[in-house]
PDB file of C-alpha atoms in Angstrom:
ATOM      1  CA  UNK A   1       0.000   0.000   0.000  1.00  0.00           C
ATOM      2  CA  UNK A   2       3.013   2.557   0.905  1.00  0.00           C
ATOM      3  CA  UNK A   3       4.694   2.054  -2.354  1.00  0.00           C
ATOM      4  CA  UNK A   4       1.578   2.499  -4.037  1.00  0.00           C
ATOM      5  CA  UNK A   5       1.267   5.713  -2.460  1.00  0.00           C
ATOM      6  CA  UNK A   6       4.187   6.720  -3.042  1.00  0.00           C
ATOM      7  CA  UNK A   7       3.965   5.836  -6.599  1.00  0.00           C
ATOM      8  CA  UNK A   8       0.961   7.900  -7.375  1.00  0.00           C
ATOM      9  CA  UNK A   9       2.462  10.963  -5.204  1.00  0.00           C
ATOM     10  CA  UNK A  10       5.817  10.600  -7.961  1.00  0.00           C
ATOM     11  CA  UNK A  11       3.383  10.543 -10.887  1.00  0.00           C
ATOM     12  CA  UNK A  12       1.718  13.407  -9.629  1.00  0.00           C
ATOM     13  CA  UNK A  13       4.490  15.532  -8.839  1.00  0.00           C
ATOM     14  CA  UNK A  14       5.823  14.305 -12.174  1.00  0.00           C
ATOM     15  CA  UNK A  15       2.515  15.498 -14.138  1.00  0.00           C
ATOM     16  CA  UNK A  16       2.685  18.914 -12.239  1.00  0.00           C
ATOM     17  CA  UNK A  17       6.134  19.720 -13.125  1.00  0.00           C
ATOM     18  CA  UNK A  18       5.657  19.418 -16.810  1.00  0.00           C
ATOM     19  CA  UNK A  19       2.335  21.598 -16.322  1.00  0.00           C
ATOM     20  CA  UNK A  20       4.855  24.176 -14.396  1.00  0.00           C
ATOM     21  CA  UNK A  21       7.096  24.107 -17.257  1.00  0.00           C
ATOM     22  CA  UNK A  22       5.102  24.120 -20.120  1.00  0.00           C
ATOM     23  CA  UNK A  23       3.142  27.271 -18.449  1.00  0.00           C
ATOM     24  CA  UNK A  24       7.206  29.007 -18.254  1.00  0.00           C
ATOM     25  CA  UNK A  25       7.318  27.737 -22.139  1.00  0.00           C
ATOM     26  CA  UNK A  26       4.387  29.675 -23.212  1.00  0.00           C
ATOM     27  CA  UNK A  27       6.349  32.717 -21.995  1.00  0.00           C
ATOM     28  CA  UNK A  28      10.076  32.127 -23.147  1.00  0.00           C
ATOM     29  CA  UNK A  29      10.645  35.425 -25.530  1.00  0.00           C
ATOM     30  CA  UNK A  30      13.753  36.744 -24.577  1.00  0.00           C
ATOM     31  CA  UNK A  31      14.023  40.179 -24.008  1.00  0.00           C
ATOM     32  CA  UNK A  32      17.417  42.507 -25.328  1.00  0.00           C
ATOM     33  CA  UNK A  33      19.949  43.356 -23.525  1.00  0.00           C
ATOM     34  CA  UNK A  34      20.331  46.991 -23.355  1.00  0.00           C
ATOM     35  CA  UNK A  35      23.571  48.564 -22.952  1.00  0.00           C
ATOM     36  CA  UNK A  36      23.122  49.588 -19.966  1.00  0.00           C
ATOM     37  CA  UNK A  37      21.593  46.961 -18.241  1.00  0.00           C
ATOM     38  CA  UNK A  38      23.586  45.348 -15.434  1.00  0.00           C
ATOM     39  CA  UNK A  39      23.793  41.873 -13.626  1.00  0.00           C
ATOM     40  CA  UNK A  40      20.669  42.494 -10.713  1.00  0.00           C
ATOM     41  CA  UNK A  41      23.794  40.755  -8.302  1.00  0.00           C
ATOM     42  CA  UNK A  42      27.353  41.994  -9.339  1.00  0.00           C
ATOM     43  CA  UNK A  43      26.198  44.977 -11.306  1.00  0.00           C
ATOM     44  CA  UNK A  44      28.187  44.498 -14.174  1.00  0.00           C
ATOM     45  CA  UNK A  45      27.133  45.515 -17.528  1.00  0.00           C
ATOM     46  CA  UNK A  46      25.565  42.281 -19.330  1.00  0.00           C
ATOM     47  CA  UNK A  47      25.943  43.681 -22.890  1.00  0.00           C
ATOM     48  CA  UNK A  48      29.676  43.144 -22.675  1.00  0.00           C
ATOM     49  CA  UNK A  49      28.915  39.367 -22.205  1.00  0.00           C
ATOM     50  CA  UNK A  50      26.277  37.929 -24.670  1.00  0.00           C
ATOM     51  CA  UNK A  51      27.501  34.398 -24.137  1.00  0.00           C
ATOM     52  CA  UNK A  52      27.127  34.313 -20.718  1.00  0.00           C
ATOM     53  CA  UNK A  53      23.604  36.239 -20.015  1.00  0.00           C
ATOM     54  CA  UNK A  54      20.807  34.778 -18.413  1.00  0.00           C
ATOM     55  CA  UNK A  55      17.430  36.598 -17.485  1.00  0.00           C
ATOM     56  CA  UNK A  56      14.307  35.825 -15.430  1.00  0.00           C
ATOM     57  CA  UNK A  57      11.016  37.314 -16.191  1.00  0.00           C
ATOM     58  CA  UNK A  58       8.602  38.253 -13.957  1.00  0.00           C
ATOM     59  CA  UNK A  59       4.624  38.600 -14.209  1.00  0.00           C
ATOM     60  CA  UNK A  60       4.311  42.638 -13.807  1.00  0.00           C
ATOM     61  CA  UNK A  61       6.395  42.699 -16.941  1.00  0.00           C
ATOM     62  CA  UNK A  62       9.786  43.372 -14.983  1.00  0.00           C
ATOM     63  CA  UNK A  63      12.821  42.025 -16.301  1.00  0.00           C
ATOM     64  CA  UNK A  64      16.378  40.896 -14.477  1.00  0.00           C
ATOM     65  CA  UNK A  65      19.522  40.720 -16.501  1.00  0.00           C
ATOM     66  CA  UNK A  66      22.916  38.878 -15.228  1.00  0.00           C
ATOM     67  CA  UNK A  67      26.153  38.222 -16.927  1.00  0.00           C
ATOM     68  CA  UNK A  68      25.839  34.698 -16.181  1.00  0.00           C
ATOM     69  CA  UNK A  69      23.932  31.495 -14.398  1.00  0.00           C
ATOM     70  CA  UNK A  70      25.897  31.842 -11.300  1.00  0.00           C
ATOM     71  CA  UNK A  71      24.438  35.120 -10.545  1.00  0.00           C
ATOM     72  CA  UNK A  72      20.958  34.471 -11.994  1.00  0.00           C
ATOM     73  CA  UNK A  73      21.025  31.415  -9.821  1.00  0.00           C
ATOM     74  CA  UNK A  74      22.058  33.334  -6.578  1.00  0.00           C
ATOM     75  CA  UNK A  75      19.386  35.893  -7.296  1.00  0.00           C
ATOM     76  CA  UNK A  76      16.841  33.213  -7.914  1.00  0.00           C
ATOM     77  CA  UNK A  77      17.601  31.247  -4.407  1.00  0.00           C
ATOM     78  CA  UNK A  78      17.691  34.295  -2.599  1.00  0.00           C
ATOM     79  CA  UNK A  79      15.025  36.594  -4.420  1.00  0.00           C
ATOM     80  CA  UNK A  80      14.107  38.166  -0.638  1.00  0.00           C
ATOM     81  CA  UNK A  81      17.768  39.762  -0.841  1.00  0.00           C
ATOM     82  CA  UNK A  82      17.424  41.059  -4.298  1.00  0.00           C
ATOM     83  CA  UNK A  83      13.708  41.780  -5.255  1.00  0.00           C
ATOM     84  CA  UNK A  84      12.196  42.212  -2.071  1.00  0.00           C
ATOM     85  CA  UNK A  85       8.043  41.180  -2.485  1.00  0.00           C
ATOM     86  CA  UNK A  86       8.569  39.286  -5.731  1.00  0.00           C
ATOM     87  CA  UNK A  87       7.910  35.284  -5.009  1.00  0.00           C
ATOM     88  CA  UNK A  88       8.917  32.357  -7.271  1.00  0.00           C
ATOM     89  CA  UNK A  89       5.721  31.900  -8.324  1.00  0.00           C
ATOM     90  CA  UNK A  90       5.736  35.605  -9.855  1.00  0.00           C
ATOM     91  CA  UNK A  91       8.242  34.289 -12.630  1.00  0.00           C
ATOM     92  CA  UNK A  92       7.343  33.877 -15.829  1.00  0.00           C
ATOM     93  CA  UNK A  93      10.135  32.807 -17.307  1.00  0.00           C
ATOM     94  CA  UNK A  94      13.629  31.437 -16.704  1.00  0.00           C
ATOM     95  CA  UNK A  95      16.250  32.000 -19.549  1.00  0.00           C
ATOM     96  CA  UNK A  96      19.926  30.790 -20.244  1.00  0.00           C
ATOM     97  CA  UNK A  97      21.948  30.877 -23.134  1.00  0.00           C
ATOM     98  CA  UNK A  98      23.238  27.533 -24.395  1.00  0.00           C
ATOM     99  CA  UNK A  99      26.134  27.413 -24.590  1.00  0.00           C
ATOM    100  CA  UNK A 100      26.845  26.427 -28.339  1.00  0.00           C
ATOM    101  CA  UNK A 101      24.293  28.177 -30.406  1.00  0.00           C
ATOM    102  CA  UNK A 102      24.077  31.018 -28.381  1.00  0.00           C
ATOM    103  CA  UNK A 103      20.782  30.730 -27.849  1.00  0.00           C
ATOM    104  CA  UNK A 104      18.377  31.992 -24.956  1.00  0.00           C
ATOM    105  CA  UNK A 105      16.314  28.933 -23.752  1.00  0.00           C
ATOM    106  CA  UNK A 106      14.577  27.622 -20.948  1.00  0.00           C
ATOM    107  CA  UNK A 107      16.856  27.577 -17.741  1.00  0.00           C
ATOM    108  CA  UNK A 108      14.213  25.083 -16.249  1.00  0.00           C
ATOM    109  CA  UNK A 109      14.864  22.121 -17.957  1.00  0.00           C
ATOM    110  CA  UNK A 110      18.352  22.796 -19.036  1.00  0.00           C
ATOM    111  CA  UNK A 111      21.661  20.973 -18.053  1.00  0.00           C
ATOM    112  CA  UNK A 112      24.042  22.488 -16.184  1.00  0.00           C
ATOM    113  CA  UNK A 113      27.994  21.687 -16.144  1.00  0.00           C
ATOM    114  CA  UNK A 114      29.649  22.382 -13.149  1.00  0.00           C
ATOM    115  CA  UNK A 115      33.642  22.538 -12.816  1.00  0.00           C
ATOM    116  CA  UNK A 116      34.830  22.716 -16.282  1.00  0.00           C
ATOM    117  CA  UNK A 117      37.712  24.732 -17.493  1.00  0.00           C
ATOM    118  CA  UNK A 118      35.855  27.299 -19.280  1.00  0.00           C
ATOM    119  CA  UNK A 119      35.032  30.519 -17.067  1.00  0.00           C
ATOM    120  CA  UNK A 120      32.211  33.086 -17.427  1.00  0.00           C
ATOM    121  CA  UNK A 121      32.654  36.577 -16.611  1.00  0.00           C
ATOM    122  CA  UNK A 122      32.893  35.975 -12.793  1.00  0.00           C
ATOM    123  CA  UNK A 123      34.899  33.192 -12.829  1.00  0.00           C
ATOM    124  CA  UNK A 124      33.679  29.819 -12.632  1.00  0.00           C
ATOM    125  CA  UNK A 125      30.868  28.981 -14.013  1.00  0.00           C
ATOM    126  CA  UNK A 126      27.584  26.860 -13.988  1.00  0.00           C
ATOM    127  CA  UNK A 127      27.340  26.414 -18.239  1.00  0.00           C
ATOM    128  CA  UNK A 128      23.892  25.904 -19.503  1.00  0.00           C
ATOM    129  CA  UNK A 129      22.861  23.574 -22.234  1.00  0.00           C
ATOM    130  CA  UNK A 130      19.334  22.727 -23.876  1.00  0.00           C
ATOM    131  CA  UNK A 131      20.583  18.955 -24.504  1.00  0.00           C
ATOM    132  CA  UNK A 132      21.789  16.351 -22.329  1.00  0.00           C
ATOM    133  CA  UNK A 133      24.154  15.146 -24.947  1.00  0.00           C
ATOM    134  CA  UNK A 134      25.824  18.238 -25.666  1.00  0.00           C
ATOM    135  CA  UNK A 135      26.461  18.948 -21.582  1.00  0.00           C
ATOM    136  CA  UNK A 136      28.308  15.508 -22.063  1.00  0.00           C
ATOM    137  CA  UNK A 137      30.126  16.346 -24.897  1.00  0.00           C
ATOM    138  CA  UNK A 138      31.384  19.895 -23.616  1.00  0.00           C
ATOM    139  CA  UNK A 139      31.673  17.628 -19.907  1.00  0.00           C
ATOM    140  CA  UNK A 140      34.347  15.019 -21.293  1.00  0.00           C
ATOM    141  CA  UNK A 141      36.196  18.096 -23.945  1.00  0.00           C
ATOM    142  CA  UNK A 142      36.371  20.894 -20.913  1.00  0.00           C
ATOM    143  CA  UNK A 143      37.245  18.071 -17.938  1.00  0.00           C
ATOM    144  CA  UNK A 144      34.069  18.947 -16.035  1.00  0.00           C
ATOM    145  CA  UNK A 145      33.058  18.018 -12.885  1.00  0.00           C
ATOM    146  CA  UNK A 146      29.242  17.483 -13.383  1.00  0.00           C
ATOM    147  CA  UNK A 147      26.087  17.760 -14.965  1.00  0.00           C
ATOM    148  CA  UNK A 148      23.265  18.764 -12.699  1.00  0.00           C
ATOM    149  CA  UNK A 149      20.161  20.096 -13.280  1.00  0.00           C
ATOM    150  CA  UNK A 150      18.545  23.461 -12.047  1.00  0.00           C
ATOM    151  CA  UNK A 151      16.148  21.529  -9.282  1.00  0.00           C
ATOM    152  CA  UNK A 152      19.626  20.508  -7.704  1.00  0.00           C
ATOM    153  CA  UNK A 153      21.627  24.448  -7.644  1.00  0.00           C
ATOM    154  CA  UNK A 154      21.598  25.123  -3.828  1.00  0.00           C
ATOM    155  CA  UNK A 155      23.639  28.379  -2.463  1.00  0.00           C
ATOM    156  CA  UNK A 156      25.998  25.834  -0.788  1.00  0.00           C
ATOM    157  CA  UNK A 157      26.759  24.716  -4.608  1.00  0.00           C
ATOM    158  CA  UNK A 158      26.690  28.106  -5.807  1.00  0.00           C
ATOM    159  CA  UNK A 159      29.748  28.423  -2.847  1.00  0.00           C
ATOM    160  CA  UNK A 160      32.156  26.139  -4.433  1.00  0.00           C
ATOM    161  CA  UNK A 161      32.181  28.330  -7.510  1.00  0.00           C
ATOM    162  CA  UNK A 162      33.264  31.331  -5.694  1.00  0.00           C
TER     163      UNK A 162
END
């Protein structure tokens, strides 16, 4: 009886996660990057690194630029900090830019390589890709560490890049 329980709870949780994400998917239109908008942590000007960027959207039409995951990820965990009275559940969207077309995509469902050799524009970097088979690719040519996926970024994590 437990494991059946526990079963349907998984399927559930499963079912409402893909609901979650395709609701984020109707949204995912990138905004530009002005020059003069800068990363909502470091305050560095996110124009100067296109490759990096990463944005989250909110519901009153507000929009957060950062120069790379690491920041949009400490901004995320810690949104009391840096948008005081905005809540997860006021995001719209999530966006990171893969890391080998360049592209702005979903930051939800993305894979994340942790501890590779290639640096963003504070340092080390979490580097963001649409496909599981490209983050292992770019994982075995750029000796990373691992692939994780956004669910699993904690601020401890987010530590070990600093």
């Amino acid at each position: 009886m437990n494991n059946m329980i526990f079963r349907s709870l998984v399927l559930f949780l499963g079912i409402f996660l893909v609901g979650v994400s395709f609701a984020f998917a109707a949204e995912l239109k990138p905004r530009k990057v002005g020059p003069k908008d800068k990363c909502a942590v470091c305050g560095m000007f996110v124009a100067k690194y296109p490759d990096f960027a990463a944005q989250i959207q909110f519901r009153d039409g507000s929009t957060f630029h950062f120069d790379g995951t690491k920041d949009m990820f400490k901004y995320y965990l810690n949104l009391s900090r840096y948008a005081p009275g905005k809540k997860t559940t006021d995001i719209t969207a999530v966006l990171v830019t893969n890391y080998y077309d360049l592209t702005m995509v979903d930051g939800l469902p993305a894979y994340y390589v942790m501890g590779s050799d290639v640096f963003g524009p504070m340092g080390r970097e979490l580097v963001p890709f649409v496909k599981e088979a490209q983050a292992r690719e770019f994982l075995r040519d750029h000796k990373g560490k691992s692939i994780i996926r956004f669910r699993d970024v904690t601020p401890a994590l987010l530590k070990q890049l600093d």
